[in-house]
Coordinates of C-alpha atoms and ligand atoms in Angstrom, one line a residue:
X1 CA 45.7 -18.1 37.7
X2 CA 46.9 -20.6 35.2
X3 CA 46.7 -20.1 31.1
X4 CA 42.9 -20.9 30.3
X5 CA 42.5 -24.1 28.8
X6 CA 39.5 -26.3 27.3
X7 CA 40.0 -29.7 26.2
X8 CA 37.9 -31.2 23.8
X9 CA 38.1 -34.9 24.2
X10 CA 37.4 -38.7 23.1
X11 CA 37.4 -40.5 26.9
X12 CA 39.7 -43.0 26.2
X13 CA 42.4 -43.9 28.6
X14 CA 44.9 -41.2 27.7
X15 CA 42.1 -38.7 27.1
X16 CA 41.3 -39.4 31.1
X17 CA 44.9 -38.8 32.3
X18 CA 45.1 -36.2 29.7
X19 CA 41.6 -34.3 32.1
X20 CA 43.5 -35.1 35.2
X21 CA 46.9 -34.0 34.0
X22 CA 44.3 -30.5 32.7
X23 CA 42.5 -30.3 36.1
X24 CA 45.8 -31.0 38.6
X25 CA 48.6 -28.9 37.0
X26 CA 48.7 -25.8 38.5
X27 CA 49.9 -24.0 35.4
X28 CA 46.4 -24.7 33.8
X29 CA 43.5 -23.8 34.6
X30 CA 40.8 -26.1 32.8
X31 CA 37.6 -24.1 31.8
X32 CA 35.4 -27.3 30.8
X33 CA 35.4 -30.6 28.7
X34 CA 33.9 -31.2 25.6
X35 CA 33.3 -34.4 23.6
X36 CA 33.4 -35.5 20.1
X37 CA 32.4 -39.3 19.0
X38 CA 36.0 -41.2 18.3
X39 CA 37.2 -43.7 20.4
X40 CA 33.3 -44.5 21.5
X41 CA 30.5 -43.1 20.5
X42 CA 29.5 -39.7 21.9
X43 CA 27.2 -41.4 24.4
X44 CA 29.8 -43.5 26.1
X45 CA 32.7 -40.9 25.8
X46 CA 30.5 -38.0 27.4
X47 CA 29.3 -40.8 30.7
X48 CA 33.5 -41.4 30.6
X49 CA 34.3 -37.6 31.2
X50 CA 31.7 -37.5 33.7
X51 CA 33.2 -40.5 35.3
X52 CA 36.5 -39.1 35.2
X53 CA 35.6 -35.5 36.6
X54 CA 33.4 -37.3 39.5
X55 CA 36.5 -39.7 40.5
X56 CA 38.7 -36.6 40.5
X57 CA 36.5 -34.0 42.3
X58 CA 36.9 -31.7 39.0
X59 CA 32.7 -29.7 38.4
X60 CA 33.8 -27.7 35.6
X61 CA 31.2 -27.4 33.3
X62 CA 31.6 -30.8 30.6
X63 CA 29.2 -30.5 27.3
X64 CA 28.5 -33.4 24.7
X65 CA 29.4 -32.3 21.1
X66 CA 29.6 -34.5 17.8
X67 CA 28.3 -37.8 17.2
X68 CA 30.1 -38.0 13.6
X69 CA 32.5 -37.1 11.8
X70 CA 32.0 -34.4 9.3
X71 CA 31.5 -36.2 6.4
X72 CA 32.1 -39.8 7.0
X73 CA 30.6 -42.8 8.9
X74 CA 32.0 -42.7 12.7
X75 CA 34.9 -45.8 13.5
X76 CA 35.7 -46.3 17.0
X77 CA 38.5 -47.6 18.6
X78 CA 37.0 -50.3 20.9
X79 CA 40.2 -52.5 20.2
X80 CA 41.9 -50.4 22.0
X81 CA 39.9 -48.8 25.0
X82 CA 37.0 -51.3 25.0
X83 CA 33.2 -51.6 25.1
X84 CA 32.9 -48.8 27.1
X85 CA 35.5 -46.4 25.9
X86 CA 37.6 -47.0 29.5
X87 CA 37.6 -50.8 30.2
X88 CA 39.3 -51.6 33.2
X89 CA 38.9 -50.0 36.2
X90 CA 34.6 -49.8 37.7
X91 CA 33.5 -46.5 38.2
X92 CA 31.0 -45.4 40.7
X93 CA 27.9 -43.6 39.3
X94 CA 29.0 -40.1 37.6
X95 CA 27.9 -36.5 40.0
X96 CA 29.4 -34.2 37.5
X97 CA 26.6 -33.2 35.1
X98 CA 27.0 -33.0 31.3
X99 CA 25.4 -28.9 30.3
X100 CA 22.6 -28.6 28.5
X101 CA 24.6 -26.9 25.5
X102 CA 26.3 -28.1 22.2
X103 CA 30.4 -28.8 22.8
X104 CA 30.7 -25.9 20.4
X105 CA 28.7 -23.5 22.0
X106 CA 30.2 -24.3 25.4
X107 CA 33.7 -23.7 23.5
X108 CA 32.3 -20.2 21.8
X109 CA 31.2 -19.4 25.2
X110 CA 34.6 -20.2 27.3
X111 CA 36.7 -18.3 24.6
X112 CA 39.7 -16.8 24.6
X113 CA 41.6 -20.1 26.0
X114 CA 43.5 -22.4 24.4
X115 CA 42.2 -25.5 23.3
X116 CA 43.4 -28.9 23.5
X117 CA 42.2 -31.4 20.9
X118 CA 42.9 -34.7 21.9
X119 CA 39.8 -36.6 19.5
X120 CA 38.8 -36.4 16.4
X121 CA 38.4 -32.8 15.5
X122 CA 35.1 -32.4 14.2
X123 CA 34.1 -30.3 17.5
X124 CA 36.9 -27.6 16.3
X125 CA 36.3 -27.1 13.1
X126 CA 32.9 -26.8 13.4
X127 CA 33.8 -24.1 16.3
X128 CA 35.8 -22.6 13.0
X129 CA 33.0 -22.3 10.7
X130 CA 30.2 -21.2 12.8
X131 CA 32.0 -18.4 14.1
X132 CA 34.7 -17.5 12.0
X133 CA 35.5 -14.6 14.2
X134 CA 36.5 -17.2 16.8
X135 CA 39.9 -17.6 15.0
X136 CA 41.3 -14.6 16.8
X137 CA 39.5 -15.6 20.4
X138 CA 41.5 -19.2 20.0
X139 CA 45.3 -18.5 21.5
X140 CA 46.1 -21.5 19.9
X141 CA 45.0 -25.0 18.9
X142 CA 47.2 -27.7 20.8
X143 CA 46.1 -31.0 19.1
X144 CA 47.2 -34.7 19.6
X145 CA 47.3 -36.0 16.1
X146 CA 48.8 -37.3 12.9
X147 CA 52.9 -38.2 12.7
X148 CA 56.1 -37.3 10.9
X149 CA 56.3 -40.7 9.9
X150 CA 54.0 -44.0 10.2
X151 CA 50.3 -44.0 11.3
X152 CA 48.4 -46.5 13.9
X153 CA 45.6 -46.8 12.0
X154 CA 46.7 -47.2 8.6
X155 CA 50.4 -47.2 7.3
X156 CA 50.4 -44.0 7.6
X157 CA 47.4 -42.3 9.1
X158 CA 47.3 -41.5 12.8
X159 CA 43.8 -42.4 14.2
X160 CA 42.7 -38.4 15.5
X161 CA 43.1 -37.5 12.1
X162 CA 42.0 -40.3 10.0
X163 CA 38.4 -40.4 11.7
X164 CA 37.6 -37.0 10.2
X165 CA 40.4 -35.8 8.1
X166 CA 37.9 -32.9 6.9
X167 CA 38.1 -31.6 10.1
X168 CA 42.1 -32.0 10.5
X169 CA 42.5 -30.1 7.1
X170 CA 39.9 -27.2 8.4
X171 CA 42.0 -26.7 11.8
X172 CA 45.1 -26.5 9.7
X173 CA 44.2 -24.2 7.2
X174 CA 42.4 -21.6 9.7
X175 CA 45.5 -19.6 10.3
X176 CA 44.8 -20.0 13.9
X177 CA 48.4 -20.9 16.0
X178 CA 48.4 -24.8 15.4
X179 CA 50.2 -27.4 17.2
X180 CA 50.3 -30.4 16.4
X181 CA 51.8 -33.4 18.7
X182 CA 51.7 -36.6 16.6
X183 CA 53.0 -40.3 17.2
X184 CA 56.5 -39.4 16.4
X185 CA 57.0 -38.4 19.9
X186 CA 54.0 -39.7 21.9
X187 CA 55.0 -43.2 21.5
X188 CA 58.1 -41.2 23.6
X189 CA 55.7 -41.5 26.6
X190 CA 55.4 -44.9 27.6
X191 CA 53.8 -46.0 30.6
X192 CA 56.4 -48.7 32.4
X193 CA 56.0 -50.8 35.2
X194 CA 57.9 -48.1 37.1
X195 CA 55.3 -45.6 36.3
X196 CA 52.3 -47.9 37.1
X197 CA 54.0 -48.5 40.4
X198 CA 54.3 -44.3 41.1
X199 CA 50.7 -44.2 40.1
X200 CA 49.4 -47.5 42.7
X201 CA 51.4 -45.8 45.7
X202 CA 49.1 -42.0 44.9
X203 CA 46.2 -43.6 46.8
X204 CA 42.0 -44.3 45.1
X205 CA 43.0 -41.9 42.5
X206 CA 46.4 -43.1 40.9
X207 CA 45.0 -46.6 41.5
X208 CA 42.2 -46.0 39.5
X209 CA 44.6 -44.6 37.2
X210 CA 47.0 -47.7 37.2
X211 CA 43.9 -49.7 36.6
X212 CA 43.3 -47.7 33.2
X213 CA 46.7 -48.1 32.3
X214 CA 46.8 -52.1 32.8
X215 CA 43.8 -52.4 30.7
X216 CA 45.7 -49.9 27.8
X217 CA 49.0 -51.9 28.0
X218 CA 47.2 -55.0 27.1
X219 CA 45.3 -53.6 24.3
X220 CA 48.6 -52.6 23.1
X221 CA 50.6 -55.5 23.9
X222 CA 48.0 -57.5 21.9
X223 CA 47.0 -54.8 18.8
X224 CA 50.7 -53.5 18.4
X225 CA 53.5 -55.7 20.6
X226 CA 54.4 -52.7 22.5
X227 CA 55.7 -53.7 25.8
X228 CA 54.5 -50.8 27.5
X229 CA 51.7 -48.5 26.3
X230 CA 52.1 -44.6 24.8
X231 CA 50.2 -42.2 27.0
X232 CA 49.5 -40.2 23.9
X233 CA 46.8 -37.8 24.6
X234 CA 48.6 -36.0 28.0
X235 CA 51.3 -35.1 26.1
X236 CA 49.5 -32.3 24.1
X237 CA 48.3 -30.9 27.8
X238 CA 52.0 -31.2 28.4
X239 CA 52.8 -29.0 25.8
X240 CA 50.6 -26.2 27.0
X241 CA 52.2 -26.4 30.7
X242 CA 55.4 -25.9 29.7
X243 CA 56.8 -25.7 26.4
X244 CA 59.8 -26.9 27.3
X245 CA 59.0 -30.3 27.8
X246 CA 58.0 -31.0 23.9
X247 CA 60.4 -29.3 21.2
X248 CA 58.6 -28.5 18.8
X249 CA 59.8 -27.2 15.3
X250 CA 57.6 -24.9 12.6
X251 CA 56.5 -26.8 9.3
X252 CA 53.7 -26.6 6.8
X253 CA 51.4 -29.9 7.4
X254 CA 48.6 -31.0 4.9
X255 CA 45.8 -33.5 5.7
X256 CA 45.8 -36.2 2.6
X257 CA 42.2 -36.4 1.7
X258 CA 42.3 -38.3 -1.6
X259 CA 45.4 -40.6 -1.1
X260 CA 44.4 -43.9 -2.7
X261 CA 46.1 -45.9 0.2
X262 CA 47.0 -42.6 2.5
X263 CA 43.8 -40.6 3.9
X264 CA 44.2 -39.0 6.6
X265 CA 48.0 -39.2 6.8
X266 CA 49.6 -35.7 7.5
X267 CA 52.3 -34.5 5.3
X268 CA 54.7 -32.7 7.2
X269 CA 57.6 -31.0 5.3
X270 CA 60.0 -31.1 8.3
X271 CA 63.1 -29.7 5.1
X272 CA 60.7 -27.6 3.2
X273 CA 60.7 -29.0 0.1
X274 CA 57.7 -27.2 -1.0
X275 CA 58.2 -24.0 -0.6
X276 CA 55.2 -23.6 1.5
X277 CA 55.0 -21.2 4.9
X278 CA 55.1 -23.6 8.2
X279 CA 51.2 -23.3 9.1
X280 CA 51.9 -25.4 12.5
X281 CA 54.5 -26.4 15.2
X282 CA 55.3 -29.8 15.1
X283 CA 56.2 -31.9 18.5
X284 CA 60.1 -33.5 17.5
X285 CA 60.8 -34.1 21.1
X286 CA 59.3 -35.0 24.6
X287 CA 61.2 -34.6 28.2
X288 CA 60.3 -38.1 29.4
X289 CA 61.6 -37.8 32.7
X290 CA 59.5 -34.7 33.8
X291 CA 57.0 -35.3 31.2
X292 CA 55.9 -38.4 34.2
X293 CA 57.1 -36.4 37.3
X294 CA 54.0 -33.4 35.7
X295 CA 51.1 -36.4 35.1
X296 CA 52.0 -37.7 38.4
X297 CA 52.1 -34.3 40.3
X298 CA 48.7 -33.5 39.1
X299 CA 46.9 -36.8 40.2
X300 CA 48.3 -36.4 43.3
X301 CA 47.0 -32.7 43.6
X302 CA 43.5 -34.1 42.8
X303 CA 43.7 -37.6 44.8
Ligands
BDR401 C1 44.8 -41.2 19.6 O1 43.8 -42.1 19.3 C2 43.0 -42.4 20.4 O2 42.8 -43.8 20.5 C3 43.8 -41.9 21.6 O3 42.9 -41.5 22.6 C4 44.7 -40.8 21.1 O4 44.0 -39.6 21.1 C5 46.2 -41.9 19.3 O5 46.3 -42.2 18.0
CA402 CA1 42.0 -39.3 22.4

Protein backbone atom coordinates (compact mmCIF):
# COMPACT_ATOMS: atom_id res chain seq x y z
CA UNK A 1 0.00 0.00 0.00
CA UNK A 2 1.01 3.52 -0.66
CA UNK A 3 1.68 6.39 2.30
CA UNK A 4 -2.03 7.40 3.35
CA UNK A 5 -2.91 10.65 2.08
CA UNK A 6 -5.99 13.08 2.26
CA UNK A 7 -6.18 16.17 0.32
CA UNK A 8 -8.09 18.92 1.32
CA UNK A 9 -8.81 20.99 -1.65
CA UNK A 10 -10.20 24.29 -3.58
CA UNK A 11 -11.22 22.59 -7.20
CA UNK A 12 -9.53 24.73 -9.25
CA UNK A 13 -7.57 23.58 -12.17
CA UNK A 14 -4.34 22.54 -10.38
CA UNK A 15 -6.33 21.34 -7.33
CA UNK A 16 -7.98 18.72 -10.18
CA UNK A 17 -4.64 17.48 -11.43
CA UNK A 18 -3.37 17.82 -8.06
CA UNK A 19 -6.75 14.69 -7.12
CA UNK A 20 -5.60 12.87 -10.24
CA UNK A 21 -1.91 13.12 -9.57
CA UNK A 22 -3.37 11.84 -5.51
CA UNK A 23 -5.57 9.07 -6.95
CA UNK A 24 -3.06 7.67 -10.01
CA UNK A 25 0.40 7.50 -8.28
CA UNK A 26 0.96 4.42 -6.96
CA UNK A 27 3.06 5.67 -4.11
CA UNK A 28 -0.14 7.21 -2.60
CA UNK A 29 -2.84 6.00 -1.58
CA UNK A 30 -5.70 8.87 -1.37
CA UNK A 31 -8.11 8.21 1.65
CA UNK A 32 -10.79 10.96 0.54
CA UNK A 33 -11.22 14.78 -0.53
CA UNK A 34 -12.24 17.47 1.35
CA UNK A 35 -13.17 21.07 0.50
CA UNK A 36 -12.75 24.44 1.85
CA UNK A 37 -14.45 27.73 0.00
CA UNK A 38 -11.29 29.51 -1.96
CA UNK A 39 -11.07 29.59 -5.39
CA UNK A 40 -15.23 29.23 -5.55
CA UNK A 41 -17.39 28.97 -3.11
CA UNK A 42 -17.83 25.69 -1.21
CA UNK A 43 -20.76 24.80 -3.34
CA UNK A 44 -19.12 24.96 -6.72
CA UNK A 45 -15.64 23.58 -5.42
CA UNK A 46 -17.40 20.42 -3.70
CA UNK A 47 -19.74 19.73 -7.44
CA UNK A 48 -15.87 20.19 -9.04
CA UNK A 49 -14.32 17.37 -6.90
CA UNK A 50 -17.25 15.30 -7.65
CA UNK A 51 -16.71 16.10 -11.23
CA UNK A 52 -13.20 15.31 -11.08
CA UNK A 53 -13.51 11.91 -9.11
CA UNK A 54 -16.52 10.75 -11.56
CA UNK A 55 -14.32 11.63 -14.84
CA UNK A 56 -11.45 9.66 -13.20
CA UNK A 57 -13.31 6.62 -11.79
CA UNK A 58 -11.79 7.63 -8.16
CA UNK A 59 -15.20 6.68 -5.17
CA UNK A 60 -13.27 7.60 -2.27
CA UNK A 61 -15.25 9.07 0.10
CA UNK A 62 -15.25 13.34 -0.79
CA UNK A 63 -16.82 15.61 2.21
CA UNK A 64 -17.74 19.43 1.88
CA UNK A 65 -16.07 21.56 4.72
CA UNK A 66 -15.80 25.44 5.09
CA UNK A 67 -17.73 28.09 3.44
CA UNK A 68 -15.42 30.94 4.96
CA UNK A 69 -12.54 31.79 6.08
CA UNK A 70 -12.05 31.94 9.74
CA UNK A 71 -12.43 35.25 10.43
CA UNK A 72 -12.77 37.12 7.24
CA UNK A 73 -15.24 37.62 4.35
CA UNK A 74 -14.47 34.64 1.60
CA UNK A 75 -12.58 36.19 -1.95
CA UNK A 76 -12.56 33.80 -4.79
CA UNK A 77 -10.47 33.47 -7.52
CA UNK A 78 -12.85 33.42 -10.47
CA UNK A 79 -10.23 35.46 -12.53
CA UNK A 80 -8.42 32.76 -12.63
CA UNK A 81 -10.52 29.43 -12.77
CA UNK A 82 -13.80 30.92 -13.75
CA UNK A 83 -17.59 31.03 -12.97
CA UNK A 84 -17.56 27.66 -12.09
CA UNK A 85 -14.31 27.09 -10.24
CA UNK A 86 -12.99 24.72 -13.61
CA UNK A 87 -14.04 26.70 -16.73
CA UNK A 88 -13.12 24.91 -19.75
CA UNK A 89 -13.67 21.59 -20.29
CA UNK A 90 -17.95 20.26 -19.86
CA UNK A 91 -18.35 17.75 -17.46
CA UNK A 92 -20.88 15.04 -17.55
CA UNK A 93 -23.21 14.88 -14.48
CA UNK A 94 -21.02 13.96 -11.11
CA UNK A 95 -21.72 9.83 -9.70
CA UNK A 96 -19.31 10.26 -6.87
CA UNK A 97 -21.35 11.33 -3.87
CA UNK A 98 -20.26 14.11 -1.48
CA UNK A 99 -20.63 12.25 2.60
CA UNK A 100 -22.92 13.39 4.74
CA UNK A 101 -20.09 14.58 7.30
CA UNK A 102 -18.21 17.89 7.92
CA UNK A 103 -14.52 18.01 5.91
CA UNK A 104 -13.18 17.92 9.43
CA UNK A 105 -14.84 15.16 10.74
CA UNK A 106 -14.10 13.05 7.59
CA UNK A 107 -10.30 14.22 8.19
CA UNK A 108 -10.59 13.23 12.18
CA UNK A 109 -12.02 10.07 11.00
CA UNK A 110 -9.33 9.06 8.17
CA UNK A 111 -6.42 9.98 10.59
CA UNK A 112 -3.15 9.04 10.81
CA UNK A 113 -2.37 10.16 7.02
CA UNK A 114 -0.83 12.90 5.79
CA UNK A 115 -2.58 15.70 4.61
CA UNK A 116 -2.24 17.75 1.67
CA UNK A 117 -3.49 21.32 1.77
CA UNK A 118 -3.80 22.74 -1.42
CA UNK A 119 -6.80 25.71 -0.49
CA UNK A 120 -7.21 27.92 1.95
CA UNK A 121 -6.53 26.27 5.22
CA UNK A 122 -9.45 26.94 7.28
CA UNK A 123 -10.42 23.09 7.06
CA UNK A 124 -6.95 22.27 8.95
CA UNK A 125 -6.89 24.44 11.46
CA UNK A 126 -10.08 23.89 12.50
CA UNK A 127 -9.05 19.98 12.42
CA UNK A 128 -6.22 21.53 14.97
CA UNK A 129 -8.47 23.07 17.35
CA UNK A 130 -11.24 20.70 17.65
CA UNK A 131 -9.14 17.94 18.36
CA UNK A 132 -5.97 19.01 19.64
CA UNK A 133 -4.91 15.43 20.08
CA UNK A 134 -5.01 15.15 16.30
CA UNK A 135 -1.53 16.91 16.16
CA UNK A 136 0.22 13.59 16.82
CA UNK A 137 -2.34 11.50 14.35
CA UNK A 138 -1.18 14.13 11.38
CA UNK A 139 2.29 12.63 9.93
CA UNK A 140 2.64 15.80 8.52
CA UNK A 141 0.94 18.76 6.85
CA UNK A 142 2.16 19.15 3.13
CA UNK A 143 0.64 22.54 2.10
CA UNK A 144 0.73 24.52 -1.26
CA UNK A 145 1.08 28.08 -0.02
CA UNK A 146 2.83 31.40 0.60
CA UNK A 147 6.59 32.15 -1.15
CA UNK A 148 10.16 33.10 -0.28
CA UNK A 149 9.67 36.04 -2.14
CA UNK A 150 6.66 37.84 -4.10
CA UNK A 151 2.95 36.93 -3.72
CA UNK A 152 0.06 36.59 -6.65
CA UNK A 153 -2.28 38.12 -4.84
CA UNK A 154 -0.77 41.08 -3.34
CA UNK A 155 2.96 42.07 -3.59
CA UNK A 156 3.74 39.81 -1.42
CA UNK A 157 0.97 37.50 -0.36
CA UNK A 158 0.37 34.20 -1.99
CA UNK A 159 -3.43 33.60 -2.50
CA UNK A 160 -3.72 29.96 -0.10
CA UNK A 161 -2.60 32.01 2.53
CA UNK A 162 -3.95 35.38 2.13
CA UNK A 163 -7.73 34.08 2.04
CA UNK A 164 -7.43 33.00 5.70
CA UNK A 165 -4.07 33.89 7.07
CA UNK A 166 -5.55 32.93 10.64
CA UNK A 167 -5.69 29.64 9.53
CA UNK A 168 -1.97 29.60 7.84
CA UNK A 169 -0.57 30.99 11.23
CA UNK A 170 -2.62 28.11 13.24
CA UNK A 171 -1.08 25.26 10.97
CA UNK A 172 2.30 26.78 11.53
CA UNK A 173 2.39 27.18 14.96
CA UNK A 174 0.89 23.55 15.77
CA UNK A 175 4.19 21.89 15.99
CA UNK A 176 2.86 19.38 13.71
CA UNK A 177 5.67 18.42 10.64
CA UNK A 178 4.90 21.42 8.21
CA UNK A 179 5.71 21.72 4.71
CA UNK A 180 5.23 24.26 2.95
CA UNK A 181 5.57 24.55 -1.08
CA UNK A 182 5.11 28.15 -2.11
CA UNK A 183 5.41 30.12 -5.47
CA UNK A 184 9.12 30.20 -5.37
CA UNK A 185 9.19 26.90 -6.91
CA UNK A 186 5.71 26.14 -8.29
CA UNK A 187 5.88 28.74 -10.86
CA UNK A 188 8.98 25.89 -11.63
CA UNK A 189 6.09 23.82 -13.02
CA UNK A 190 4.80 25.23 -16.06
CA UNK A 191 2.51 23.58 -18.26
CA UNK A 192 4.09 24.02 -22.03
CA UNK A 193 2.68 23.21 -25.19
CA UNK A 194 4.79 20.03 -24.97
CA UNK A 195 3.04 19.03 -21.87
CA UNK A 196 -0.53 19.85 -23.25
CA UNK A 197 0.40 17.73 -26.23
CA UNK A 198 1.62 14.52 -23.63
CA UNK A 199 -1.65 15.13 -21.94
CA UNK A 200 -4.10 15.28 -25.55
CA UNK A 201 -2.31 11.94 -26.78
CA UNK A 202 -3.54 9.99 -22.86
CA UNK A 203 -7.02 9.54 -24.38
CA UNK A 204 -10.92 11.19 -22.66
CA UNK A 205 -8.95 11.68 -19.49
CA UNK A 206 -5.69 13.73 -20.44
CA UNK A 207 -7.89 15.48 -22.95
CA UNK A 208 -10.12 16.55 -20.41
CA UNK A 209 -7.10 17.48 -18.62
CA UNK A 210 -5.49 19.55 -21.63
CA UNK A 211 -8.90 21.24 -21.82
CA UNK A 212 -8.34 22.48 -18.07
CA UNK A 213 -5.04 23.49 -18.78
CA UNK A 214 -6.01 25.76 -21.97
CA UNK A 215 -8.54 27.48 -20.02
CA UNK A 216 -5.71 28.09 -17.03
CA UNK A 217 -3.01 29.25 -19.49
CA UNK A 218 -5.26 31.94 -20.68
CA UNK A 219 -6.34 33.15 -17.34
CA UNK A 220 -2.66 33.50 -16.83
CA UNK A 221 -1.61 34.77 -20.06
CA UNK A 222 -4.24 37.57 -19.46
CA UNK A 223 -3.99 38.17 -15.36
CA UNK A 224 -0.12 37.66 -15.19
CA UNK A 225 1.65 37.50 -19.00
CA UNK A 226 2.94 34.14 -18.23
CA UNK A 227 3.40 32.29 -21.33
CA UNK A 228 2.59 29.14 -19.98
CA UNK A 229 0.71 28.47 -16.71
CA UNK A 230 2.26 27.11 -13.10
CA UNK A 231 0.57 23.84 -12.23
CA UNK A 232 0.85 24.87 -8.64
CA UNK A 233 -1.29 22.80 -6.49
CA UNK A 234 0.30 19.00 -7.88
CA UNK A 235 3.43 19.96 -6.72
CA UNK A 236 2.75 19.60 -2.98
CA UNK A 237 1.27 15.87 -3.91
CA UNK A 238 4.62 15.63 -5.59
CA UNK A 239 6.35 16.29 -2.61
CA UNK A 240 4.67 13.53 -0.70
CA UNK A 241 5.51 10.86 -3.54
CA UNK A 242 8.85 11.38 -3.52
CA UNK A 243 10.83 13.74 -1.68
CA UNK A 244 13.30 13.89 -4.01
CA UNK A 245 11.65 15.67 -6.62
CA UNK A 246 11.16 19.06 -4.35
CA UNK A 247 14.35 20.08 -2.14
CA UNK A 248 13.21 21.40 0.43
CA UNK A 249 15.21 23.27 3.23
CA UNK A 250 14.14 23.71 7.25
CA UNK A 251 13.19 27.47 8.24
CA UNK A 252 11.04 29.23 10.71
CA UNK A 253 7.92 30.81 8.66
CA UNK A 254 5.48 33.37 10.20
CA UNK A 255 2.07 34.36 8.68
CA UNK A 256 2.00 38.48 8.70
CA UNK A 257 -1.37 39.21 10.08
CA UNK A 258 -1.20 42.96 10.77
CA UNK A 259 1.19 44.12 7.82
CA UNK A 260 -0.24 47.48 6.77
CA UNK A 261 0.39 46.54 3.00
CA UNK A 262 1.64 42.70 3.75
CA UNK A 263 -1.25 40.30 5.25
CA UNK A 264 -0.93 37.18 4.60
CA UNK A 265 2.63 37.31 3.22
CA UNK A 266 4.88 34.46 4.85
CA UNK A 267 8.16 35.39 6.33
CA UNK A 268 10.50 32.89 5.78
CA UNK A 269 13.99 33.30 7.36
CA UNK A 270 15.74 31.09 4.67
CA UNK A 271 19.63 32.66 6.85
CA UNK A 272 18.10 32.75 10.24
CA UNK A 273 18.35 36.02 11.20
CA UNK A 274 16.01 35.66 14.02
CA UNK A 275 17.21 33.26 15.92
CA UNK A 276 14.10 31.34 15.75
CA UNK A 277 13.87 27.17 15.47
CA UNK A 278 12.85 26.22 11.66
CA UNK A 279 9.00 25.33 12.41
CA UNK A 280 8.60 24.08 8.61
CA UNK A 281 10.36 22.68 5.42
CA UNK A 282 10.33 25.04 2.78
CA UNK A 283 10.22 23.80 -1.11
CA UNK A 284 13.66 25.62 -2.78
CA UNK A 285 13.67 23.32 -5.66
CA UNK A 286 11.38 21.14 -8.10
CA UNK A 287 12.66 18.24 -10.57
CA UNK A 288 10.84 19.56 -13.58
CA UNK A 289 11.50 16.87 -15.77
CA UNK A 290 10.08 13.99 -13.61
CA UNK A 291 7.96 16.27 -11.75
CA UNK A 292 5.65 16.00 -15.56
CA UNK A 293 6.71 12.34 -16.42
CA UNK A 294 4.73 11.58 -12.27
CA UNK A 295 1.43 13.88 -13.25
CA UNK A 296 1.39 12.23 -16.56
CA UNK A 297 1.95 8.61 -15.25
CA UNK A 298 -0.91 8.99 -12.97
CA UNK A 299 -3.58 10.16 -15.51
CA UNK A 300 -2.66 7.59 -17.55
CA UNK A 301 -3.12 4.95 -14.76
CA UNK A 302 -6.66 6.37 -14.18
CA UNK A 303 -7.62 7.19 -18.05
C1 LIG B 1 -3.04 28.70 -5.30
O1 LIG B 1 -4.19 29.52 -5.45
C2 LIG B 1 -5.20 28.86 -6.17
O2 LIG B 1 -5.72 29.71 -7.15
C3 LIG B 1 -4.55 27.65 -6.79
O3 LIG B 1 -5.48 26.58 -6.85
C4 LIG B 1 -3.39 27.35 -5.88
O4 LIG B 1 -3.79 26.49 -4.82
C5 LIG B 1 -1.87 29.38 -6.01
O5 LIG B 1 -1.60 30.61 -5.41
CA1 LIG C 1 -5.87 25.29 -4.89
Amino acid sequence: MGIPVVLDCDPGHDDAIAILLAAGDPALDLLGVTTVAANQTLEKVTLNARRVCTAAGITVPIAAGSAKPLLRPLRIADDIHGESGLDGPVFGPPTVPVVDEHAVELLHRLLPATVIATGALTNVALLLTRYPEDAERITEIVLMGGSTGRGNITPYAEANIHVDPEAAAIVFGSGVPVTMVGLNVTHQALVTPDVVARLEALGPLGRTCAELMVFFGETYRAMFGFAAPPLHDPVAVARVIDPTLVECVDAHVQVELTGTHTLGATVVDLDGYRGLAPNAKVAVGLDVDRFWDRVVGAIARLG
